[in-house]
Amino acid sequence: MNLSKYLSAIQEADLYKRYGKVQRVVGIMIESVGPAANIGEVCYIHPTINQQRQPVLAEVVGFNNEKIILMPYNEVSEIGPGCLVESTGKPLTVKVGRSLIGNVIDSLGLPLDGSELPKGLSNYLTEQSPPNPMARPTISEPNQVGVKAIDSILTVGKGQRIGLFAGSGVGKSTLLGMIARNSKADINVIALIGERGREVREFIEKDLGQEGLKKSIVVVATSDQPALMRIKGAYTATAICEYFRDLGYNVNLMMDSVTRVAMAQREVGLATGEPPTTKGYTPSVFSILPKLLERTGTNKYGAITAFYTVLVDGDDMNEPIADTVRGILDGHFVMDRKLAEQGQYPAINILKSISRVMNQIVTTEHLDLAQQARSLLAKYEENKDLIQIGAYKRGTDHEIDKAILYQPKLQTFLKQGVLDKFSLEEAIEHLKLVLNGGS
Ligand SMILES: Nc1ncnc2c1ncn2[C@@H]1O[C@H](COP(=O)(O)OP(=O)(O)O)[C@@H](O)[C@H]1O
Ligand SMILES: [Mg+2]
């Protein structure tokens, strides 16, 4: 047996543990003198007061002269001056593998219910670089989501990244649950960031259900968790997708919500002394968003189709986060409170929404049907005020007459009950029937 490899590894091994010492705690930041560590490295802080306690995990987020600035992943109370700080020498990793499917985990990759992780998982870095743009295959195939309105008129491609813009209570979680259950993707990774604890449970039990959970991994960082955990939730979920993409899987990522990730980054930014800019968001918010959102999409092995929800108050699509995210992604679906109030679910406003890759992934017949539907809806919308106050006289304009005739049929077509499931082919057939005078 050739032992030389092992012998040299032993000779080169660094057997010293290097510690630093906590000097100051300001708000959520911990300043320590040493150890030598890079930004993003994970450190253990050993409590001195109660030796029995587990060490606290923290990440290096900055430097101040000779001191390193750490931010703990969890709430801490037993840190005092002089506590020892030990560097792990590595950024955050999580355990990933096929046996993780069906589990609900936290941002550090640990089961949320406190149980043991399944066996056979390997370590995976949560921060990765986006695939090289030149090595990304173009999006060429549709990815069925099982929601008629989307599959027929806003077809999503395998590896497309979509923003779901909506206020609260208009049906985001319900829609994501439907997609997770009905989609043809091999696996769903669902990141619930900044939601309240009650909403998380409701989503998993009601919206996702047993059927959805069987082919999903859910990553949860609730609103009460420290900002860093909420940010890491987004990274962990993205990393899990990347792991499966490299195995050739067709993965769906659903991140609800990317606005809450941006808010968490703002909290960290302000705490580390960044200046606030637009709407109080710090520059780092606008630098991490593209880095995070570019990681999904296609690479040479597989594809991550991503749905990022963006919270918009009222209809303010020009709010800085909404504006930035929309610029990065390949499409946006707008969910409209007015539609929800009318019971028109899923409350997707077709005319305000677009799938930027649809043209290149569907047949000409399908595209033609979608355009017909869109122009009928647009014609009605343009003349809606006149029609509704009764100022429009039938027979004046052939196009408007047609739009009025088709409006209720299209509305019925676009509606879908939470438990209804349609394949992409069924959605197209159905739309064809509606446009050809059926119902
Ligand atoms: N497809 C649907 N069919 C019927 N009702 C729906 C549908 N989607 C959403 N709803 C209603 O809207 C409510 C809020 O939806 P939810 O998904 O929790 O919104 P959000 O996640 O945007 O806050 C649900 O409790 C349900 O009553
Ligand atoms: Mg919700």
PDB file of N, CA and C in Angstrom, residues 31 38 114 136 158 201 226 233 281 364 376 378 381 390 402 423:
ATOM      1  N   GLU A  31     -17.377  41.587  18.251  1.00  0.00           N
ATOM      2  CA  GLU A  31     -16.023  41.917  17.809  1.00  0.00           C
ATOM      3  C   GLU A  31     -15.049  41.055  18.570  1.00  0.00           C
ATOM      4  N   ASN A  38     -11.115  34.642   7.133  1.00  0.00           N
ATOM      5  CA  ASN A  38     -11.585  35.436   5.993  1.00  0.00           C
ATOM      6  C   ASN A  38     -13.067  35.728   6.100  1.00  0.00           C
ATOM      7  N   GLY A 114     -36.046  19.045  14.818  1.00  0.00           N
ATOM      8  CA  GLY A 114     -35.041  18.615  15.779  1.00  0.00           C
ATOM      9  C   GLY A 114     -34.634  17.162  15.639  1.00  0.00           C
ATOM     10  N   ARG A 136     -23.885  28.115 -20.490  1.00  0.00           N
ATOM     11  CA  ARG A 136     -25.293  27.854 -20.178  1.00  0.00           C
ATOM     12  C   ARG A 136     -26.050  27.504 -21.446  1.00  0.00           C
ATOM     13  N   LYS A 158     -37.860  25.263 -19.031  1.00  0.00           N
ATOM     14  CA  LYS A 158     -36.963  24.594 -18.079  1.00  0.00           C
ATOM     15  C   LYS A 158     -35.724  25.450 -17.907  1.00  0.00           C
ATOM     16  N   ARG A 201     -46.324  26.436   8.765  1.00  0.00           N
ATOM     17  CA  ARG A 201     -47.035  25.205   9.025  1.00  0.00           C
ATOM     18  C   ARG A 201     -48.230  25.053   8.077  1.00  0.00           C
ATOM     19  N   PRO A 226     -32.620  35.465  13.356  1.00  0.00           N
ATOM     20  CA  PRO A 226     -31.692  36.556  13.058  1.00  0.00           C
ATOM     21  C   PRO A 226     -31.537  36.762  11.544  1.00  0.00           C
ATOM     22  N   GLY A 233     -30.829  31.126   4.475  1.00  0.00           N
ATOM     23  CA  GLY A 233     -31.906  30.263   3.981  1.00  0.00           C
ATOM     24  C   GLY A 233     -31.948  30.300   2.459  1.00  0.00           C
ATOM     25  N   TYR A 281     -32.317  50.729   1.720  1.00  0.00           N
ATOM     26  CA  TYR A 281     -31.547  49.549   1.334  1.00  0.00           C
ATOM     27  C   TYR A 281     -30.087  49.949   1.178  1.00  0.00           C
ATOM     28  N   THR A 364     -45.668  27.048 -32.963  1.00  0.00           N
ATOM     29  CA  THR A 364     -46.287  28.268 -33.506  1.00  0.00           C
ATOM     30  C   THR A 364     -47.788  28.254 -33.264  1.00  0.00           C
ATOM     31  N   LEU A 376     -57.530  39.482 -27.143  1.00  0.00           N
ATOM     32  CA  LEU A 376     -58.938  39.616 -26.755  1.00  0.00           C
ATOM     33  C   LEU A 376     -59.047  40.249 -25.362  1.00  0.00           C
ATOM     34  N   ALA A 378     -56.853  42.118 -23.941  1.00  0.00           N
ATOM     35  CA  ALA A 378     -56.365  43.500 -24.003  1.00  0.00           C
ATOM     36  C   ALA A 378     -57.438  44.425 -24.582  1.00  0.00           C
ATOM     37  N   GLU A 381     -59.984  45.075 -21.942  1.00  0.00           N
ATOM     38  CA  GLU A 381     -59.434  45.941 -20.896  1.00  0.00           C
ATOM     39  C   GLU A 381     -59.403  47.406 -21.349  1.00  0.00           C
ATOM     40  N   GLY A 390     -72.004  51.065 -19.941  1.00  0.00           N
ATOM     41  CA  GLY A 390     -73.028  50.896 -20.967  1.00  0.00           C
ATOM     42  C   GLY A 390     -72.934  51.904 -22.098  1.00  0.00           C
ATOM     43  N   LYS A 402     -66.250  41.081 -30.288  1.00  0.00           N
ATOM     44  CA  LYS A 402     -65.645  39.768 -30.091  1.00  0.00           C
ATOM     45  C   LYS A 402     -65.025  39.668 -28.683  1.00  0.00           C
ATOM     46  N   SER A 423     -52.575  19.092 -17.427  1.00  0.00           N
ATOM     47  CA  SER A 423     -51.256  19.008 -18.050  1.00  0.00           C
ATOM     48  C   SER A 423     -51.140  20.166 -19.035  1.00  0.00           C
TER      49      SER A 423
END
